[in-house]
Tab-separated table of C-alpha atoms in Angstrom:
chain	number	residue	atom	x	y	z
X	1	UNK	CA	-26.225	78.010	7.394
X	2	UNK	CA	-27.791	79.665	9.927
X	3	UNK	CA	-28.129	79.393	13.588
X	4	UNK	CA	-31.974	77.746	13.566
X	5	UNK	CA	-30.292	74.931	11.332
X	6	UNK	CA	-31.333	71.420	12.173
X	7	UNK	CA	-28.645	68.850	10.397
X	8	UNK	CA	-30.578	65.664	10.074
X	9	UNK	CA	-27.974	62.901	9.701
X	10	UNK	CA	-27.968	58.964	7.714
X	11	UNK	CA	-25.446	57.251	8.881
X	12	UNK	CA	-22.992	54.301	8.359
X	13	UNK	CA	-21.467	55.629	4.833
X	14	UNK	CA	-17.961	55.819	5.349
X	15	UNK	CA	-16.415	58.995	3.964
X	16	UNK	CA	-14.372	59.105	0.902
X	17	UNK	CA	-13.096	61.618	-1.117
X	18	UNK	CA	-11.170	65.573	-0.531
X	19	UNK	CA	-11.455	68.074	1.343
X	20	UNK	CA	-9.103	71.274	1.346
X	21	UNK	CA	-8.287	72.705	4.769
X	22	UNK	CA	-7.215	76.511	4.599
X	23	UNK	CA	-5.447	78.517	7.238
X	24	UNK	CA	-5.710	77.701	11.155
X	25	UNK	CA	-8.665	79.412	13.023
X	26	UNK	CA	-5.880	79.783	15.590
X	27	UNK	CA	-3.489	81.563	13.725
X	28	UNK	CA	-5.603	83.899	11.260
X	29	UNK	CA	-7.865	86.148	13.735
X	30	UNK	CA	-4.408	86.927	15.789
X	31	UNK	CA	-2.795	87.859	12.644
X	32	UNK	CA	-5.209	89.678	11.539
X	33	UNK	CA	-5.363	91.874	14.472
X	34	UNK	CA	-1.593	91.988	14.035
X	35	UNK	CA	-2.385	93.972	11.454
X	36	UNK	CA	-3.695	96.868	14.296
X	37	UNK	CA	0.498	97.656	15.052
X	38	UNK	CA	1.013	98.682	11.230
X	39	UNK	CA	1.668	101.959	9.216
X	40	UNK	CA	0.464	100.823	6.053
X	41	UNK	CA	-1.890	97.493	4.738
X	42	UNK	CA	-0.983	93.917	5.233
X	43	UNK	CA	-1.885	91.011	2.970
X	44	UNK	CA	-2.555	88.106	4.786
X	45	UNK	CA	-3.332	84.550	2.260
X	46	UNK	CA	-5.215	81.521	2.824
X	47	UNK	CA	-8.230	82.921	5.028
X	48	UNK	CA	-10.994	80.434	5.621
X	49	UNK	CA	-14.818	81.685	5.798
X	50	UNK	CA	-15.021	81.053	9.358
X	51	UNK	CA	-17.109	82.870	11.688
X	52	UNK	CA	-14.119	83.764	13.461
X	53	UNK	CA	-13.024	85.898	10.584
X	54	UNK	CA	-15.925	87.627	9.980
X	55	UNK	CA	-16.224	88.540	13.614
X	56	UNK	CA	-12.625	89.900	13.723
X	57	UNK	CA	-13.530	91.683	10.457
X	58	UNK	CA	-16.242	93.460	12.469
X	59	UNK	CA	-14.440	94.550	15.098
X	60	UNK	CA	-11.653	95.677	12.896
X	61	UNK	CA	-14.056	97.456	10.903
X	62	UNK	CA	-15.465	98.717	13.870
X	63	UNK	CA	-12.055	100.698	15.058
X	64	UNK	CA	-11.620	102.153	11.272
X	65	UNK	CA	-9.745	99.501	9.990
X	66	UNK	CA	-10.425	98.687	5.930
X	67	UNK	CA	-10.738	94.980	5.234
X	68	UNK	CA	-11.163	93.882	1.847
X	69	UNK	CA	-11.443	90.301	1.070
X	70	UNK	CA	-10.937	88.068	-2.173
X	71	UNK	CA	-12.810	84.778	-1.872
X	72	UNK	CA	-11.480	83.660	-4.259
X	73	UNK	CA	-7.819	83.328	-3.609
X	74	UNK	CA	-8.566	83.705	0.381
X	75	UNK	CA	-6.732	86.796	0.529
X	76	UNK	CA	-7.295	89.371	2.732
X	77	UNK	CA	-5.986	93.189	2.582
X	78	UNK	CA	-6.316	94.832	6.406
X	79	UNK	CA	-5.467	98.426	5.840
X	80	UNK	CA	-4.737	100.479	9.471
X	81	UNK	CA	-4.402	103.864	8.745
X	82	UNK	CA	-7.536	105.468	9.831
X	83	UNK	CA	-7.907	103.118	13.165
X	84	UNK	CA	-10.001	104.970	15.590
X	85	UNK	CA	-11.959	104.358	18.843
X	86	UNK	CA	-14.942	102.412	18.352
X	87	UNK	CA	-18.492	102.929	19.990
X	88	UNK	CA	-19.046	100.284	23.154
X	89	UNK	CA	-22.391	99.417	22.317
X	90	UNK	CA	-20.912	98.669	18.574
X	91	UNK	CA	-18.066	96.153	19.875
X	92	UNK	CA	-20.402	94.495	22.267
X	93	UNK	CA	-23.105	94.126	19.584
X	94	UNK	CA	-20.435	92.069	17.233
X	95	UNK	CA	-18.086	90.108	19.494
X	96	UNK	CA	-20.572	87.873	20.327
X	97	UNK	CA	-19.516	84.864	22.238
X	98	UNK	CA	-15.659	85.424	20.869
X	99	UNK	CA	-13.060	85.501	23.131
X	100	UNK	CA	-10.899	87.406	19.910
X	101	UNK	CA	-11.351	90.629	21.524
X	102	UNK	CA	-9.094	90.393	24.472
X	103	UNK	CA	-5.932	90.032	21.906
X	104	UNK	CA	-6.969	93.231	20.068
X	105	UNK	CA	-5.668	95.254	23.626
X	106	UNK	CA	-2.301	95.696	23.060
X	107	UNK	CA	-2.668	96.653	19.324
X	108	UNK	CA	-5.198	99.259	20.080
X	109	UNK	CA	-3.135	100.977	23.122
X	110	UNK	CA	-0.829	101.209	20.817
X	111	UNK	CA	-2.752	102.693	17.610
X	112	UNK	CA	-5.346	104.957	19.472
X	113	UNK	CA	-4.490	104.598	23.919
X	114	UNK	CA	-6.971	102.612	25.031
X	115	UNK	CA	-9.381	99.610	24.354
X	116	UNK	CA	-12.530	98.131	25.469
X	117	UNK	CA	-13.465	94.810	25.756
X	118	UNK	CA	-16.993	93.027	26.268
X	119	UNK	CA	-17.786	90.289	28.785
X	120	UNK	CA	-16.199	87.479	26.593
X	121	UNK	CA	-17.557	84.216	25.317
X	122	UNK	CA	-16.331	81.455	23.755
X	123	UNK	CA	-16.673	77.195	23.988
X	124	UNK	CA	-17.762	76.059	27.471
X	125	UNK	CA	-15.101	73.063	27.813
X	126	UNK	CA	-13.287	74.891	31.326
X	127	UNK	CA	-12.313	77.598	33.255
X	128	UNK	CA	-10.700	80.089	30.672
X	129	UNK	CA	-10.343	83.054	32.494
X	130	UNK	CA	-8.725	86.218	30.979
X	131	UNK	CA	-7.253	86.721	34.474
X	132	UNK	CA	-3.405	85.818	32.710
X	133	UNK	CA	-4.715	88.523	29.954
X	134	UNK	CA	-5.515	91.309	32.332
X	135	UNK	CA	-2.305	90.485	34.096
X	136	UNK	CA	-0.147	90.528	30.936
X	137	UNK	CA	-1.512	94.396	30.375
X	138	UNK	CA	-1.033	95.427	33.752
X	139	UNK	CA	2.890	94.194	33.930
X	140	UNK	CA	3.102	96.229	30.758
X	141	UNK	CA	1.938	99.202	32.661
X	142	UNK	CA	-1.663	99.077	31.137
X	143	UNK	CA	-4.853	100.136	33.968
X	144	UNK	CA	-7.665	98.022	34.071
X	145	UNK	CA	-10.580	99.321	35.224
X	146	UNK	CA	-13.897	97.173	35.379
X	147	UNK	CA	-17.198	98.731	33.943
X	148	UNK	CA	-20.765	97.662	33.077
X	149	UNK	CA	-20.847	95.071	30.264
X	150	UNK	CA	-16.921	95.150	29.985
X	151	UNK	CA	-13.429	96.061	30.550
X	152	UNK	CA	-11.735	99.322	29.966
X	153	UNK	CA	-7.899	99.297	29.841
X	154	UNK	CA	-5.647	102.319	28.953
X	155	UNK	CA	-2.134	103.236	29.025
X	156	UNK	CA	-1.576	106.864	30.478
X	157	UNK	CA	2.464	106.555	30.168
X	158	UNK	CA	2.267	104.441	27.211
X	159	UNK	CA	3.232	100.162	27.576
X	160	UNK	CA	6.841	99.032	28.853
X	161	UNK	CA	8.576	95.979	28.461
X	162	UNK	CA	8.414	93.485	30.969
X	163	UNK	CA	9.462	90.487	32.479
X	164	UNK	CA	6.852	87.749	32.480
X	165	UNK	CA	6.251	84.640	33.878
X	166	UNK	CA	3.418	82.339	33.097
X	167	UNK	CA	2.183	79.966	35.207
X	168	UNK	CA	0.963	77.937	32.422
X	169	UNK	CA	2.256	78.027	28.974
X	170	UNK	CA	-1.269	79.718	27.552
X	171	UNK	CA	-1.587	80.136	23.960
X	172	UNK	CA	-4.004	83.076	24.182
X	173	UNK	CA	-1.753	84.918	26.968
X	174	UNK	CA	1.542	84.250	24.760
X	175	UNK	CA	-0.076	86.067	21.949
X	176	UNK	CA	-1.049	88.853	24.188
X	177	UNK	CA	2.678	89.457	25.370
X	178	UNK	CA	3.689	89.524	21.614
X	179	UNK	CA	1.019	91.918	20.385
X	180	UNK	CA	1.762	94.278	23.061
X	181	UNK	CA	5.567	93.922	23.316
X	182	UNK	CA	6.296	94.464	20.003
X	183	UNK	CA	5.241	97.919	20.023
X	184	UNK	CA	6.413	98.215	23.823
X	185	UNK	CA	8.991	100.628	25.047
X	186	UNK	CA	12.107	98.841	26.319
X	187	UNK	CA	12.340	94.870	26.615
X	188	UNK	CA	9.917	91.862	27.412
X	189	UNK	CA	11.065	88.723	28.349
X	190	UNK	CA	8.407	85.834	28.564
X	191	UNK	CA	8.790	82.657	30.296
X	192	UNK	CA	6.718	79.566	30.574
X	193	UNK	CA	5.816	81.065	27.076
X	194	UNK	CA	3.581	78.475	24.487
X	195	UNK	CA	5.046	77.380	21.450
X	196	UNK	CA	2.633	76.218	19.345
X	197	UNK	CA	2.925	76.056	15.595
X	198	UNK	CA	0.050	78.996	15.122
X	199	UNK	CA	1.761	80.580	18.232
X	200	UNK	CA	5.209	80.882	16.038
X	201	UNK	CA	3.194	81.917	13.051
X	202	UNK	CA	2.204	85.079	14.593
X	203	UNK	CA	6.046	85.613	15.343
X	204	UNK	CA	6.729	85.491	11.694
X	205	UNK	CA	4.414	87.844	10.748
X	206	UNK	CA	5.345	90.466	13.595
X	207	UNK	CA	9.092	89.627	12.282
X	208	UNK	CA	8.118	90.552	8.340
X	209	UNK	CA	6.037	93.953	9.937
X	210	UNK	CA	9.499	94.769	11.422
X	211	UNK	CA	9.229	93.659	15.200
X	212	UNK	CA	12.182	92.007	17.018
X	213	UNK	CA	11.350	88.904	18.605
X	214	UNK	CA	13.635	85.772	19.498
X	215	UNK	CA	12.486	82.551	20.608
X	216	UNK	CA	15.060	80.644	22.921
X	217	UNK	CA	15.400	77.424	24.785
X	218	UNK	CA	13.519	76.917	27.795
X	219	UNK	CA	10.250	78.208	26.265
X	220	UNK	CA	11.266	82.165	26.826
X	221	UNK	CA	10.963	84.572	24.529
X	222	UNK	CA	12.321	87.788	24.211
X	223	UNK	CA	10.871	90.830	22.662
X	224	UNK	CA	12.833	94.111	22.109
X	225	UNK	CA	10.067	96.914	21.474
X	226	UNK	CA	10.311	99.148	17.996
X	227	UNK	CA	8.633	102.670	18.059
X	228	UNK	CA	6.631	101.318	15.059
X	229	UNK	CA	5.972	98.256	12.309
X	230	UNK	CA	5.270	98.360	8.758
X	231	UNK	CA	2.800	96.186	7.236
X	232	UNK	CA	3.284	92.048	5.923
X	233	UNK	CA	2.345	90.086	3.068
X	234	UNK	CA	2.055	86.219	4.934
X	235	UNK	CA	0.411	83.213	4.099
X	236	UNK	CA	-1.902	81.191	7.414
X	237	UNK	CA	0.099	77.913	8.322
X	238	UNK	CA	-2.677	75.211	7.465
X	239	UNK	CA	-5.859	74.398	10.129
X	240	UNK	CA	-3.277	71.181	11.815
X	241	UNK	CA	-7.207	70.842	14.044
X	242	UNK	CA	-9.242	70.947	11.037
X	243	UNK	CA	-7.162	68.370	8.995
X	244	UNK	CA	-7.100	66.032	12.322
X	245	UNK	CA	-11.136	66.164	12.712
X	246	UNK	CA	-11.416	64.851	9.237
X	247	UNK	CA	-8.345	62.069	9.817
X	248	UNK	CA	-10.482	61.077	12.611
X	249	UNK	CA	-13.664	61.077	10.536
X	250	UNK	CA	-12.267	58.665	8.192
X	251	UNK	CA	-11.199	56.001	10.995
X	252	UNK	CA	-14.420	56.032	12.672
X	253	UNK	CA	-16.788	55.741	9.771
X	254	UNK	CA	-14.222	53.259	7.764
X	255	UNK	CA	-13.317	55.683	4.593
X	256	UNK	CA	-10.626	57.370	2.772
X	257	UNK	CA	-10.192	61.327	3.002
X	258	UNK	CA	-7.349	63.008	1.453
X	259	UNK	CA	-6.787	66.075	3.106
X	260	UNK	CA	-5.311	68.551	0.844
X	261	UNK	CA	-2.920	71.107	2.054
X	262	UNK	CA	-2.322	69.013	6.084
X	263	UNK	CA	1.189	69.543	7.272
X	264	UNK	CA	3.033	66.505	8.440
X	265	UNK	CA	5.371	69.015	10.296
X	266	UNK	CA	3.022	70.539	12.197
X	267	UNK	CA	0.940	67.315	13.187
X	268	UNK	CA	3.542	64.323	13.505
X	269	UNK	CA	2.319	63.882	17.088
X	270	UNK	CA	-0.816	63.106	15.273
X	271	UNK	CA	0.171	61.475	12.683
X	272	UNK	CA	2.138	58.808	15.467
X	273	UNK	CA	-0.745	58.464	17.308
X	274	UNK	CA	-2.932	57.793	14.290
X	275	UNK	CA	-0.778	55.001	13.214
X	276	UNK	CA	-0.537	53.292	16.381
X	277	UNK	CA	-4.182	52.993	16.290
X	278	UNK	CA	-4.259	51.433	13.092
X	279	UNK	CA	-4.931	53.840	10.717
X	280	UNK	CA	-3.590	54.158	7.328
X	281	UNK	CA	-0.858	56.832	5.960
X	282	UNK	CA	0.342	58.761	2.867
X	283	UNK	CA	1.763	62.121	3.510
X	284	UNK	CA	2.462	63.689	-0.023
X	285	UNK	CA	3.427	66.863	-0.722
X	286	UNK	CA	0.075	68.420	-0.832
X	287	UNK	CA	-1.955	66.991	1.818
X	288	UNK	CA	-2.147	63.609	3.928
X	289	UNK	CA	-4.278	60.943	2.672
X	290	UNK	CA	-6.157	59.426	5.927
X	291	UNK	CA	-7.680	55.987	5.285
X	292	UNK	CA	-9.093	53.002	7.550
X	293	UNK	CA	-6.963	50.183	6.745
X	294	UNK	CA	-9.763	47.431	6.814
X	295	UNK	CA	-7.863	45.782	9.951
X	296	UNK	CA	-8.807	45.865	13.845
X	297	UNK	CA	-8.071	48.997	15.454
X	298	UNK	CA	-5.672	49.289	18.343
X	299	UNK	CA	-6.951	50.506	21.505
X	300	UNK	CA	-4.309	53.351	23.149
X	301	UNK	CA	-3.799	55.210	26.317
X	302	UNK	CA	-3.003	58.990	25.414
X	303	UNK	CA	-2.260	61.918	27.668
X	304	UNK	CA	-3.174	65.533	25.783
X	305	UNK	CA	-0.533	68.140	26.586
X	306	UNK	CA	0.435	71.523	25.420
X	307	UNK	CA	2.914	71.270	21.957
X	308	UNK	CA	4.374	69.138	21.092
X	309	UNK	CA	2.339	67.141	22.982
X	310	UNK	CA	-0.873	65.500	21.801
X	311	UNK	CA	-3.301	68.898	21.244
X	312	UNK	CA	-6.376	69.279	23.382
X	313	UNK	CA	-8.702	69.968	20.204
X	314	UNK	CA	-7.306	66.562	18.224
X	315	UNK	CA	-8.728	64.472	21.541
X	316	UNK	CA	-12.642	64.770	21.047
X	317	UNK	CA	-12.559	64.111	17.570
X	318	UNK	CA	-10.307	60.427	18.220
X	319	UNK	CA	-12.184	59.528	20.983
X	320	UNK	CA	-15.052	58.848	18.567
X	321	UNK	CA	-12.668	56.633	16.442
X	322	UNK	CA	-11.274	54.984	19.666
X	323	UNK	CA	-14.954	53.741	20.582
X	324	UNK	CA	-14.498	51.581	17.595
X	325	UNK	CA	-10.823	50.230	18.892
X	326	UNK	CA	-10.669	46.565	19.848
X	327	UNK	CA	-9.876	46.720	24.054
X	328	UNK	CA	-9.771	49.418	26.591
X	329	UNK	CA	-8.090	52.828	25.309
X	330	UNK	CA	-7.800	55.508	28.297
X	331	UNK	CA	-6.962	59.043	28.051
X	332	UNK	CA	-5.864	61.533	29.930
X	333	UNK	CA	-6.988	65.261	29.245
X	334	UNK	CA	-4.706	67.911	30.841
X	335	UNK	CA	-5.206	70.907	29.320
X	336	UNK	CA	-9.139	72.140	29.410
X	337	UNK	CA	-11.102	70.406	32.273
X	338	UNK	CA	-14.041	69.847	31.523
X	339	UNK	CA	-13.449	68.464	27.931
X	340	UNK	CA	-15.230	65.523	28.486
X	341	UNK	CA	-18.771	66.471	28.464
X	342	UNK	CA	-19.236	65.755	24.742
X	343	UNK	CA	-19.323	62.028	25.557
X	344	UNK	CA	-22.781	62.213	27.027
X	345	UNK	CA	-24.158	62.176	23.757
X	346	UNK	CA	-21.541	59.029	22.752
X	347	UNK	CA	-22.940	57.398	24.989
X	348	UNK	CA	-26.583	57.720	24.033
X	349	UNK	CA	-25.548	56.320	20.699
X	350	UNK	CA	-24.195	53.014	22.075
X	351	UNK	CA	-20.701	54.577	23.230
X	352	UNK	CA	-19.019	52.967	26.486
X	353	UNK	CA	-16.838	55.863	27.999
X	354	UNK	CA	-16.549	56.094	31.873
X	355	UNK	CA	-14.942	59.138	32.914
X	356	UNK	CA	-12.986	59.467	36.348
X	357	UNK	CA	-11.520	62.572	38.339
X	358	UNK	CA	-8.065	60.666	38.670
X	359	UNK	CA	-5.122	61.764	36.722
X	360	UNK	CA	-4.828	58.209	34.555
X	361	UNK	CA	-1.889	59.166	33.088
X	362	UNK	CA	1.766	59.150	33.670
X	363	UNK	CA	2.522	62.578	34.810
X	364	UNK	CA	-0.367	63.854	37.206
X	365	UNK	CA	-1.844	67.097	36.091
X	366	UNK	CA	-3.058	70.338	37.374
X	367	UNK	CA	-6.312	69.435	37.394
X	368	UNK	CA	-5.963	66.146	39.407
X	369	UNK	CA	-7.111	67.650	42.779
X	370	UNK	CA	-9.966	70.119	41.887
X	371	UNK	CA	-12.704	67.148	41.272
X	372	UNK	CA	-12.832	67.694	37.691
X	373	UNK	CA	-14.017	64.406	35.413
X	374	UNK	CA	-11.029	64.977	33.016
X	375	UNK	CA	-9.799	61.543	32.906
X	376	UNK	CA	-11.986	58.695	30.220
X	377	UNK	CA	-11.999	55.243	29.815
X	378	UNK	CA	-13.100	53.898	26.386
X	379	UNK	CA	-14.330	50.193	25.508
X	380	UNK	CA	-14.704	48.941	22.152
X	381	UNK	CA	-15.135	48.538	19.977
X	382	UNK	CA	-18.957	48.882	20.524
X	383	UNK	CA	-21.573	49.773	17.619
X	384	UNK	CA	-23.311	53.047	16.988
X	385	UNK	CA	-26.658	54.195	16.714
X	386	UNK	CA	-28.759	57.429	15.885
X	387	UNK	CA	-29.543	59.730	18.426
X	388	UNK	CA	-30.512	63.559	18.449
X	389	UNK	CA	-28.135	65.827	20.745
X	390	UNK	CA	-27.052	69.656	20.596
X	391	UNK	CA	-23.798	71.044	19.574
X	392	UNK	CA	-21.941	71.857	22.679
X	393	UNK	CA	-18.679	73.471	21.669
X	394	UNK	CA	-16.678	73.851	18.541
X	395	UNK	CA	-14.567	70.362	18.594
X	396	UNK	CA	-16.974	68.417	20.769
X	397	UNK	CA	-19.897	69.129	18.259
X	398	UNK	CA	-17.629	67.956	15.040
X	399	UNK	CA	-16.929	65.053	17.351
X	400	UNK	CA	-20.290	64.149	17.198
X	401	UNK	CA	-21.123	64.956	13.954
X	402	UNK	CA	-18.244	62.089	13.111
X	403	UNK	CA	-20.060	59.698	15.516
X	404	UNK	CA	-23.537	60.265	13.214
X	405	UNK	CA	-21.841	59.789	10.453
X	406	UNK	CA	-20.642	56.342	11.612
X	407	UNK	CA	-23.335	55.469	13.368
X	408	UNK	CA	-26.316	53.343	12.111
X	409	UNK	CA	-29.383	55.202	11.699
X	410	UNK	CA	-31.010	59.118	11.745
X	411	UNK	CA	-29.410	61.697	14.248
X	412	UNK	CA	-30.400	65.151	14.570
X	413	UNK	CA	-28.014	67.872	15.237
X	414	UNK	CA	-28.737	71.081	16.622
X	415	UNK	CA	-26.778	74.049	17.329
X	416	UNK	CA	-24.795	73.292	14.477
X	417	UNK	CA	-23.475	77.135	13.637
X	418	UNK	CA	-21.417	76.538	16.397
X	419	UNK	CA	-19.090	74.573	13.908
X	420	UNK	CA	-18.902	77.375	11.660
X	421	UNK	CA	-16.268	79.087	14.413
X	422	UNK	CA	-13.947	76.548	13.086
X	423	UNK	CA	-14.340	74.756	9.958
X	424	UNK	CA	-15.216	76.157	7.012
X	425	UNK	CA	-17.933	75.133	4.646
X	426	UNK	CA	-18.022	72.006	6.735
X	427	UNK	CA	-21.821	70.775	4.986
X	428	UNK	CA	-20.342	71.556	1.470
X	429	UNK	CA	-17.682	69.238	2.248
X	430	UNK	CA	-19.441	66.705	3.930
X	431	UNK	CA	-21.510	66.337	1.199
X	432	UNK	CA	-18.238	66.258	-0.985
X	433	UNK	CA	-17.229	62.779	1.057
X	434	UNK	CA	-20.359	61.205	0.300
X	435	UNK	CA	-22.356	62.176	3.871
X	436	UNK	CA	-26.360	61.623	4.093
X	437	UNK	CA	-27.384	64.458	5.505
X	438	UNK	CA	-29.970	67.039	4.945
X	439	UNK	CA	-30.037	70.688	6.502
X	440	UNK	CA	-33.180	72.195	7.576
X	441	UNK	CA	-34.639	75.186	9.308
X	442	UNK	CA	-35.786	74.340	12.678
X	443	UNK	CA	-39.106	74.772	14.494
């Protein structure tokens, strides 16, 4: 699909069938550029065609890196041994709106002594500054220096270990301190460090390339740098995000999806919350079978949080079910501020969602002062109908690709390559579940 595709949507089929998820968008870039700190290949298993992945096997490609992929086993061999500098104009040209690049610093200080990264993109759901990024570098000794179009960072006396502090545990700064510690002279300890499933992932497969990391109570871990790493041979943890967006598509538009190869470990949070809301259960040894019960749906109130709290990316994707919940559900969004926009478009299709700058939660959050409408109210159930909208961001656009699909009528989606970041062969599968839906080239 291509970026001029229009998705024209016929709603009101509930989906029913299997899908396969593959490995997490939020584990398989990182590892892949974990690849950078090697002296010989790596093998990494169960890649997705995501756009992700092809842009990190650009940029890879890019700094001399061979990357040979299977498609049909989703392996990937990332090969390190003639990494190089890359031309600017060449890594600006394929980052596009990625925000990958910033986590390929440390590696490349490493491999070749310095690194350049573009202005970065990525989905407009908050402030996501690289400010914790640049900060990581410079603690391990790294100069930043600001140019046209980018960022050039270098590491005259090589990096050092550190001792780090973050103010918030950030998934993408935690993987920053690992890829650059690892290879660090001397030790880094991390507090305030995330510990997300994909986040301990990457520790396993720094751990198999030889690095020396422990992760200890208190979320701090500590790093003792190596003069070099081998290479690893690891399989991508399943896409927990992926597998959640189709749970939630089968609650909202009253089907049955099996989801073959979901982890209950790495989604019982979900898997809680899904319950209480009435949905129906079988976690085999496979997958998760996700299935609307037939019965009323429960309305909650819910409060997103870093893990193992309820994720950030598995809230858009409920709210769509919880619009079809008998009473008033409210949640609470503490992790990306402005996460909320997507239900502008809910609302044109018969949604009622009122969204508030209060914390209405338990615990207030970060964001509670700063005037930000991160806080939802959600009255069902209420019936949906067609309406045409544009793909805002990655999770919010699947979000309302599940409220076409329940709702009566035609919707048009544009913008839809945005959803390509994330889930792979998403129309394929749609069609797989029994979708109406016809893609087209637009205007």
């Amino acid at each position: 699909m291509q970026m001029s595709s229009v998705l024209t949507i016929r709603g009101g089929i509930p989906l029913s069938g299997r899908v396969r998820v593959r490995g997490a968008k939020n584990l398989v870039p990182k590892a892949m550029v974990a690849a950078l700190l090697g002296n010989e290949a790596s093998i990494l298993r169960n890649v997705p065609e995501i756009k992700d992945v092809e842009v990190v096997t650009s940029l890879l490609q890019l700094h001399g890196v061979s990357v040979e992929a299977d498609p049909a086993t989703g392996d990937l061999t990332l090969d390190p041994q003639n990494v190089r500098t890359a031309n600017v104009k060449d890594i600006d040209a394929h980052a596009g709106d990625s925000r990958i690049p910033i986590l390929l610093c440390g590696p490349l200080i490493h491999a070749i002594g310095e690194a350049f990264i573009p202005d970065l993109g990525g989905c407009r759901i908050g402030d996501r500054p690289i400010d914790y990024h640049l900060e990581v570098l410079r603690q391990f000794g790294a100069v930043v220096d600001k140019r046209t179009g980018g960022i050039s960072i270098s590491a005259p006396h090589g990096l050092k270990g550190a001792k780090i502090s973050l103010p918030y545990p950030s998934v993408g700064a935690t993987e920053q301190v690992l890829l650059s510690a690892t290879r660090a002279e001397g030790i880094t300890e991390l507090s305030g460090a995330a510990i997300e499933p994909e986040v301990i992932d990457l520790i396993l497969v720094l751990q198999k390339m030889g690095a020396l990391i422990s992760v200890m109570s208190d979320r701090t871990i500590r790093i003792e740098g190596v003069p070099e790493l081998g290479g690893y041979t690891h399989r991508a943890l399943p896409d927990r995000n992926e597998a959640a967006s189709w749970a939630s598509a089968a609650l909202a538009t009253g089907g049955d999806i099996f989801v073959e190869g979901a982890s209950q470990l790495d989604m019982v949070t979900f898997l809680n919350v899904f319950r209480k809301l009435g949905g129906g259960l079988e976690i085999e040894d496979d997958g998760i079978r996700f299935h609307h019960t037939g019965g009323k749906l429960s309305p909650l109130v819910l409060e997103t949080d870093v893990h193992p709290g309820f994720m950030t990316d598995w809230q858009q994707p409920l709210v769509v079910a919880l619009t079809q919940a008998e009473g008033v559900s409210i949640v609470h969004e503490t992790v990306y501020e402005n996460r909320f926009g997507f239900t502008e478009a809910l609302g044109r299709m018969g949604a009622t969602i009122q969204l508030h700058r209060e914390c209405l939660g338990s615990v207030p959050c970060r964001f509670g002062q700063r005037n930000f409408l991160h806080s939802a109210v959600i009255s069902g159930p209420t019936p949906l109908h067609g309406a045409d909208f544009n793909v805002p961001d990655l999770r919010g656009g699947f979000s309302h690709l599940i409220a076409a699909l329940a709702a009566d009528g035609v919707s048009r989606a544009t913008g839809v390559d945005v959803i390509r970041r994330g889930y792979e062969h998403f129309t394929e599968k749609l069609a797989g579940l029994g979708a109406d839906f016809d893609v087209e080239e637009a205007k």
